[in-house]
Amino acid sequence: MFIDDRPINVSKDSFNFETIKDRFLIYHKGESFKLSDILEGKFSGRTIALGDSISILIKLDTETLNTLTEGKHIFKIDSEFVSNLIINFELDKTNMNLKFDPKNP
């Protein structure tokens, strides 16, 4: 995983899939799912209607968070599990340092 072509560490101990499964949270209609929940099928059968929001949160270490400044950024995942996932995003004063509210994503 990379932010702005810099590798990011989602695990302070080691970069292994077991740890990463607990660092990703997916929210749908206020309910949270870890990546491990999804892999175990706990997300299956949910109806995702047109216009529904699905929020993906990734727990990052403090060092990585400190690199995120105002401006445009690129988040990229390229691994054997997910390939070529690129998310462009921009940070400004209106969307930085906010607490996530799963009821109002």
PDB file of C-alpha atoms in Angstrom:
ATOM      1  CA  MET A   1       0.000   0.000   0.000  1.00  0.00           C
ATOM      2  CA  PHE A   2       1.149   3.469  -0.843  1.00  0.00           C
ATOM      3  CA  ILE A   3       0.128   7.065  -0.265  1.00  0.00           C
ATOM      4  CA  ASP A   4       1.657   9.441  -2.789  1.00  0.00           C
ATOM      5  CA  ASP A   5       4.121   6.715  -3.885  1.00  0.00           C
ATOM      6  CA  ARG A   6       5.392   6.290  -0.285  1.00  0.00           C
ATOM      7  CA  PRO A   7       4.823   2.882   1.263  1.00  0.00           C
ATOM      8  CA  ILE A   8       2.521   2.960   4.255  1.00  0.00           C
ATOM      9  CA  ASN A   9       2.631   0.705   7.243  1.00  0.00           C
ATOM     10  CA  VAL A  10      -0.775  -0.502   8.381  1.00  0.00           C
ATOM     11  CA  SER A  11       0.814  -2.732  10.997  1.00  0.00           C
ATOM     12  CA  LYS A  12       3.367  -1.536  13.506  1.00  0.00           C
ATOM     13  CA  ASP A  13       4.560  -5.088  14.166  1.00  0.00           C
ATOM     14  CA  SER A  14       4.789  -6.598  10.722  1.00  0.00           C
ATOM     15  CA  PHE A  15       3.160  -6.452   7.350  1.00  0.00           C
ATOM     16  CA  ASN A  16       1.129  -9.625   7.395  1.00  0.00           C
ATOM     17  CA  PHE A  17      -2.353 -10.378   6.200  1.00  0.00           C
ATOM     18  CA  GLU A  18      -3.666 -11.481   9.607  1.00  0.00           C
ATOM     19  CA  THR A  19      -2.867  -8.067  11.089  1.00  0.00           C
ATOM     20  CA  ILE A  20      -4.157  -6.168   8.055  1.00  0.00           C
ATOM     21  CA  LYS A  21      -7.545  -7.899   8.281  1.00  0.00           C
ATOM     22  CA  ASP A  22      -8.190  -6.021  11.538  1.00  0.00           C
ATOM     23  CA  ARG A  23      -6.934  -2.658  10.219  1.00  0.00           C
ATOM     24  CA  PHE A  24      -9.633  -2.269   7.549  1.00  0.00           C
ATOM     25  CA  LEU A  25     -13.189  -1.370   8.564  1.00  0.00           C
ATOM     26  CA  ILE A  26     -16.100  -1.208   6.146  1.00  0.00           C
ATOM     27  CA  TYR A  27     -19.293   0.597   7.212  1.00  0.00           C
ATOM     28  CA  HIS A  28     -22.673   0.102   5.590  1.00  0.00           C
ATOM     29  CA  LYS A  29     -25.823   1.630   7.086  1.00  0.00           C
ATOM     30  CA  GLY A  30     -24.031   2.309  10.375  1.00  0.00           C
ATOM     31  CA  GLU A  31     -22.825  -1.276  10.830  1.00  0.00           C
ATOM     32  CA  SER A  32     -19.107  -2.026  10.761  1.00  0.00           C
ATOM     33  CA  PHE A  33     -17.343  -5.019   9.270  1.00  0.00           C
ATOM     34  CA  LYS A  34     -13.677  -5.930   9.488  1.00  0.00           C
ATOM     35  CA  LEU A  35     -12.013  -7.323   6.396  1.00  0.00           C
ATOM     36  CA  SER A  36     -11.944 -10.673   8.188  1.00  0.00           C
ATOM     37  CA  ASP A  37     -15.760 -10.467   8.588  1.00  0.00           C
ATOM     38  CA  ILE A  38     -16.147  -9.976   4.856  1.00  0.00           C
ATOM     39  CA  LEU A  39     -13.810 -12.847   4.053  1.00  0.00           C
ATOM     40  CA  GLU A  40     -15.885 -15.030   6.414  1.00  0.00           C
ATOM     41  CA  GLY A  41     -19.067 -14.095   4.511  1.00  0.00           C
ATOM     42  CA  LYS A  42     -20.658 -11.872   7.186  1.00  0.00           C
ATOM     43  CA  PHE A  43     -21.289  -9.115   4.607  1.00  0.00           C
ATOM     44  CA  SER A  44     -22.964 -11.445   2.117  1.00  0.00           C
ATOM     45  CA  GLY A  45     -26.678 -11.150   1.578  1.00  0.00           C
ATOM     46  CA  ARG A  46     -26.805  -7.443   2.484  1.00  0.00           C
ATOM     47  CA  THR A  47     -28.816  -5.353   0.098  1.00  0.00           C
ATOM     48  CA  ILE A  48     -26.851  -2.354  -1.113  1.00  0.00           C
ATOM     49  CA  ALA A  49     -29.322   0.039  -2.648  1.00  0.00           C
ATOM     50  CA  LEU A  50     -28.561   2.671  -5.242  1.00  0.00           C
ATOM     51  CA  GLY A  51     -27.393   5.724  -3.326  1.00  0.00           C
ATOM     52  CA  ASP A  52     -26.221   3.802  -0.243  1.00  0.00           C
ATOM     53  CA  SER A  53     -22.901   4.839   1.214  1.00  0.00           C
ATOM     54  CA  ILE A  54     -20.156   2.370   1.950  1.00  0.00           C
ATOM     55  CA  SER A  55     -17.299   3.845   3.966  1.00  0.00           C
ATOM     56  CA  ILE A  56     -13.890   2.208   4.147  1.00  0.00           C
ATOM     57  CA  LEU A  57     -11.635   3.148   7.044  1.00  0.00           C
ATOM     58  CA  ILE A  58      -8.003   2.141   7.255  1.00  0.00           C
ATOM     59  CA  LYS A  59      -6.202   2.419  10.581  1.00  0.00           C
ATOM     60  CA  LEU A  60      -2.827   4.047   9.909  1.00  0.00           C
ATOM     61  CA  ASP A  61       0.120   4.680  12.173  1.00  0.00           C
ATOM     62  CA  THR A  62       0.850   8.198  13.429  1.00  0.00           C
ATOM     63  CA  GLU A  63       3.897   8.608  11.186  1.00  0.00           C
ATOM     64  CA  THR A  64       1.803   8.030   8.068  1.00  0.00           C
ATOM     65  CA  LEU A  65      -0.993  10.300   9.278  1.00  0.00           C
ATOM     66  CA  ASN A  66       1.509  13.110   9.799  1.00  0.00           C
ATOM     67  CA  THR A  67       2.472  12.996   6.107  1.00  0.00           C
ATOM     68  CA  LEU A  68      -1.075  13.835   5.021  1.00  0.00           C
ATOM     69  CA  THR A  69      -1.192  17.568   4.390  1.00  0.00           C
ATOM     70  CA  GLU A  70      -3.662  19.765   2.564  1.00  0.00           C
ATOM     71  CA  GLY A  71      -3.748  19.042  -1.150  1.00  0.00           C
ATOM     72  CA  LYS A  72      -4.177  16.143  -3.559  1.00  0.00           C
ATOM     73  CA  HIS A  73      -3.117  12.616  -2.631  1.00  0.00           C
ATOM     74  CA  ILE A  74      -3.194   9.130  -4.124  1.00  0.00           C
ATOM     75  CA  PHE A  75      -3.895   5.948  -2.168  1.00  0.00           C
ATOM     76  CA  LYS A  76      -2.795   2.787  -3.984  1.00  0.00           C
ATOM     77  CA  ILE A  77      -3.118  -0.901  -3.149  1.00  0.00           C
ATOM     78  CA  ASP A  78      -1.143  -3.330  -5.240  1.00  0.00           C
ATOM     79  CA  SER A  79      -0.833  -6.808  -3.769  1.00  0.00           C
ATOM     80  CA  GLU A  80      -1.572 -10.415  -4.509  1.00  0.00           C
ATOM     81  CA  PHE A  81      -5.021  -9.955  -2.887  1.00  0.00           C
ATOM     82  CA  VAL A  82      -6.054  -6.684  -4.605  1.00  0.00           C
ATOM     83  CA  SER A  83      -4.422  -5.296  -7.710  1.00  0.00           C
ATOM     84  CA  ASN A  84      -4.376  -1.789  -9.139  1.00  0.00           C
ATOM     85  CA  LEU A  85      -6.780  -0.124  -6.738  1.00  0.00           C
ATOM     86  CA  ILE A  86      -6.071   3.611  -6.943  1.00  0.00           C
ATOM     87  CA  ILE A  87      -8.062   6.208  -5.021  1.00  0.00           C
ATOM     88  CA  ASN A  88      -7.440   9.900  -5.645  1.00  0.00           C
ATOM     89  CA  PHE A  89      -8.470  12.212  -2.821  1.00  0.00           C
ATOM     90  CA  GLU A  90      -7.965  15.782  -1.730  1.00  0.00           C
ATOM     91  CA  LEU A  91      -7.649  17.161   1.785  1.00  0.00           C
ATOM     92  CA  ASP A  92      -8.540  20.680   2.827  1.00  0.00           C
ATOM     93  CA  LYS A  93      -9.642  22.467   6.006  1.00  0.00           C
ATOM     94  CA  THR A  94     -13.191  21.106   5.650  1.00  0.00           C
ATOM     95  CA  ASN A  95     -12.239  17.416   5.666  1.00  0.00           C
ATOM     96  CA  MET A  96      -9.103  17.140   7.804  1.00  0.00           C
ATOM     97  CA  ASN A  97      -8.973  16.039  11.454  1.00  0.00           C
ATOM     98  CA  LEU A  98     -12.598  14.940  11.562  1.00  0.00           C
ATOM     99  CA  LYS A  99     -14.029  12.197  13.737  1.00  0.00           C
ATOM    100  CA  PHE A 100     -15.825   9.513  11.762  1.00  0.00           C
ATOM    101  CA  ASP A 101     -19.512   9.142  12.551  1.00  0.00           C
ATOM    102  CA  PRO A 102     -20.763   5.803  11.157  1.00  0.00           C
ATOM    103  CA  LYS A 103     -24.366   7.043  11.354  1.00  0.00           C
ATOM    104  CA  ASN A 104     -23.525  10.030   9.150  1.00  0.00           C
ATOM    105  CA  PRO A 105     -20.751   8.899   6.756  1.00  0.00           C
TER     106      PRO A 105
END
